[in-house]
Coordinates of N, CA and C in Angstrom, one line a residue:
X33 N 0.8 -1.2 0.0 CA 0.0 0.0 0.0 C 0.9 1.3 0.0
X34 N 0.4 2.3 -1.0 CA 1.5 3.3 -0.8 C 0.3 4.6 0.2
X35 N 1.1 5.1 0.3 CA 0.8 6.3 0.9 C 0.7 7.9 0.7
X36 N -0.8 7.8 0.2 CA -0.8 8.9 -1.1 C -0.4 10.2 -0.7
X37 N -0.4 10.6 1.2 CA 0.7 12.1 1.5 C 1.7 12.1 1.4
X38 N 2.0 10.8 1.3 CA 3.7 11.0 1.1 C 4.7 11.8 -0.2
X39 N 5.8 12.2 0.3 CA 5.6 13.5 -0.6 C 6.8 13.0 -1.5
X40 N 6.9 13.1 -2.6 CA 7.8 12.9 -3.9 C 8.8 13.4 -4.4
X41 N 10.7 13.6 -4.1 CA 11.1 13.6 -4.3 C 11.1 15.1 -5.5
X42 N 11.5 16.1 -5.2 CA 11.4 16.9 -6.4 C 10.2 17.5 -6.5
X43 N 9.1 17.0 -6.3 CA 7.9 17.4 -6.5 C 7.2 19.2 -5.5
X44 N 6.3 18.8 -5.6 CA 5.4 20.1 -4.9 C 4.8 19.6 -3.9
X45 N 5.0 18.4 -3.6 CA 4.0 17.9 -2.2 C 5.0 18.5 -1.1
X46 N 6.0 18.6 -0.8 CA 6.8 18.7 0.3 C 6.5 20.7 0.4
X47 N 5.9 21.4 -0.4 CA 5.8 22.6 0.1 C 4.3 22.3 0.2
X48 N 3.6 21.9 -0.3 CA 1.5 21.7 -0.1 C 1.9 21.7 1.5
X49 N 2.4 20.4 1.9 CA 2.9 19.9 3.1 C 2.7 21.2 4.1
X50 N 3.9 21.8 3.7 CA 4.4 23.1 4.8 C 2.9 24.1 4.4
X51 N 2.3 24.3 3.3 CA 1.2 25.4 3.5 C 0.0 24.7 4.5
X52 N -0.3 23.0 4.6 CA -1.3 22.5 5.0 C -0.7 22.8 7.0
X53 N 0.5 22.4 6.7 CA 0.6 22.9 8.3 C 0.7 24.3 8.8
X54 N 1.2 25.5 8.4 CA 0.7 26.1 8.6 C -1.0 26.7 8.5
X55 N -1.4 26.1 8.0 CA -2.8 26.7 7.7 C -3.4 25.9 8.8
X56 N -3.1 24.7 9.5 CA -3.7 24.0 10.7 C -3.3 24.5 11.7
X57 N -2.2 24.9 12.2 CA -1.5 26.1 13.2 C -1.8 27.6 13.0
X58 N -2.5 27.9 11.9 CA -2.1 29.7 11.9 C -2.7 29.9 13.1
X59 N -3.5 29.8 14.1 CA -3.4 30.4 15.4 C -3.0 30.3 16.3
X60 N -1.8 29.4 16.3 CA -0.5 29.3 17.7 C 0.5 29.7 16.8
X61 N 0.4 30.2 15.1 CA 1.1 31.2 15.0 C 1.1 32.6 14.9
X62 N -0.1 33.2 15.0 CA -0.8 34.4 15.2 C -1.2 35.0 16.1
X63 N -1.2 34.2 17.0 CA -1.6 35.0 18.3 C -0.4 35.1 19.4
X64 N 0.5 34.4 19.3 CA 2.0 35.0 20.2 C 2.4 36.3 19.3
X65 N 2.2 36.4 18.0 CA 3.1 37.5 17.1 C 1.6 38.7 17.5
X66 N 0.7 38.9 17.2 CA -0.4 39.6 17.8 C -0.3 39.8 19.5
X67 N 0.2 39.0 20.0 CA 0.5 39.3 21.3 C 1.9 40.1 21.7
X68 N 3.1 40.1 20.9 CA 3.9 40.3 21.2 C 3.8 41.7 20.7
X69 N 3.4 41.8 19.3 CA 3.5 43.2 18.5 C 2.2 44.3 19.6
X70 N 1.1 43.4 20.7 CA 0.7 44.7 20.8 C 1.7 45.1 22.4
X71 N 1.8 44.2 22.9 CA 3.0 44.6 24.2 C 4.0 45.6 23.1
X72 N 4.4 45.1 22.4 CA 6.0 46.6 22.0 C 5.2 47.9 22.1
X73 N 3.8 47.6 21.3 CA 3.5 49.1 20.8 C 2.9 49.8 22.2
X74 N 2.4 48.7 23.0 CA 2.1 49.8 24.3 C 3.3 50.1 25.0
X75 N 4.2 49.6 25.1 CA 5.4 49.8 25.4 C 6.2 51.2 24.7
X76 N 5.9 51.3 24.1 CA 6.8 52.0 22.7 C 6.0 53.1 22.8
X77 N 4.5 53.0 23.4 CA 3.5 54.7 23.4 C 4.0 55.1 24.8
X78 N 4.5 54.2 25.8 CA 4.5 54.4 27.2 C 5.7 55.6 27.6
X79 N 6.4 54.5 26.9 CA 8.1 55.1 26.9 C 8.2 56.7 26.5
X80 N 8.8 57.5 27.6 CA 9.1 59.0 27.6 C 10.2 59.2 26.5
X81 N 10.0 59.9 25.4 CA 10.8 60.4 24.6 C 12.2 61.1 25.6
X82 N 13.4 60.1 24.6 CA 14.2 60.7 25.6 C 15.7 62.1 24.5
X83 N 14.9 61.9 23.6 CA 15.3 63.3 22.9 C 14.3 64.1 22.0
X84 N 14.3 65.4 22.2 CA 13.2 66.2 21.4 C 14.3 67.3 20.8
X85 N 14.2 67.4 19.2 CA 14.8 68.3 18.3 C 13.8 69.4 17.7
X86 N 14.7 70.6 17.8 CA 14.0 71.6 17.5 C 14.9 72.6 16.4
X87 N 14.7 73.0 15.1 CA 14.9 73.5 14.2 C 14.7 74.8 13.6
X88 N 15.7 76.0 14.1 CA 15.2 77.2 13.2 C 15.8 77.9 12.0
X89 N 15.4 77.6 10.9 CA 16.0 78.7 9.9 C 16.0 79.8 9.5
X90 N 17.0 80.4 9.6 CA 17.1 81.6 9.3 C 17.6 82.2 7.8
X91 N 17.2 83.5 7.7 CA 17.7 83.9 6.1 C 18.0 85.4 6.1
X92 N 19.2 85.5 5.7 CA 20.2 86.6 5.9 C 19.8 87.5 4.7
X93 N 18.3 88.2 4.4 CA 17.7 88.7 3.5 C 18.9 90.1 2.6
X94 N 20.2 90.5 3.5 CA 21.4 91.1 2.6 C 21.6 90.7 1.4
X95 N 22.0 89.6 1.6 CA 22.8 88.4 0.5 C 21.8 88.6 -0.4
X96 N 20.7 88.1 -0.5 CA 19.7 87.5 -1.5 C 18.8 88.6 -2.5
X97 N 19.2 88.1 -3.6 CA 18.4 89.2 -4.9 C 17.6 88.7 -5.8
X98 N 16.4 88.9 -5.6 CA 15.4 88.2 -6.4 C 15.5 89.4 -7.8
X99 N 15.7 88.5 -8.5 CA 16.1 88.7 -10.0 C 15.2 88.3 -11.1
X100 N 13.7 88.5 -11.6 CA 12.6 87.9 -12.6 C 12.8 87.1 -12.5
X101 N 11.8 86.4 -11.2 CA 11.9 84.8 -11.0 C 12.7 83.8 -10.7
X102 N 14.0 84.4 -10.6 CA 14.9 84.0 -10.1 C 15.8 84.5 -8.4
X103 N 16.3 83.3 -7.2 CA 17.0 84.0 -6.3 C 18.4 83.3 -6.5
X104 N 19.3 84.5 -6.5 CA 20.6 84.8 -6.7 C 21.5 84.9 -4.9
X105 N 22.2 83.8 -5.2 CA 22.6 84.5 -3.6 C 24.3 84.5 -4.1
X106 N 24.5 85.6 -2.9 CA 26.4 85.5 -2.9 C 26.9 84.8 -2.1

């Protein structure tokens, strides 16, 4: 008697295989990763920012010659 799951050399049964198992597990594999992704993100909202950047530009209006649609700087 052969054993018609048994999987063939070369073939495509040895990956069916792997999609049939996970597709019987996807929720002992979905719910530690759903568990774990929402612990980081509460974690990750909790956590005090421990640097804040602040940015001013300035423009040295001497230098600069608007010229028909064009700015010219020295």
């Amino acid at each position: 008697m052969t054993d018609s799951r048994a999987s063939t050399p070369g073939g495509l049964s040895g990956i069916r295989e792997i999609f049939r198992l996970v597709n019987r597990h996807k929720l002992l594999i979905l719910a530690p990763m759903l568990l774990l992704a929402g612990v980081g993100w509460m974690i990750a909202s909790l956590t005090v920012p421990r640097f804040a950047a602040t940015a001013a530009l300035t423009l040295d209006v001497s230098k600069v010659q608007v010229l028909d649609r064009e700015v010219v700087s020295r």
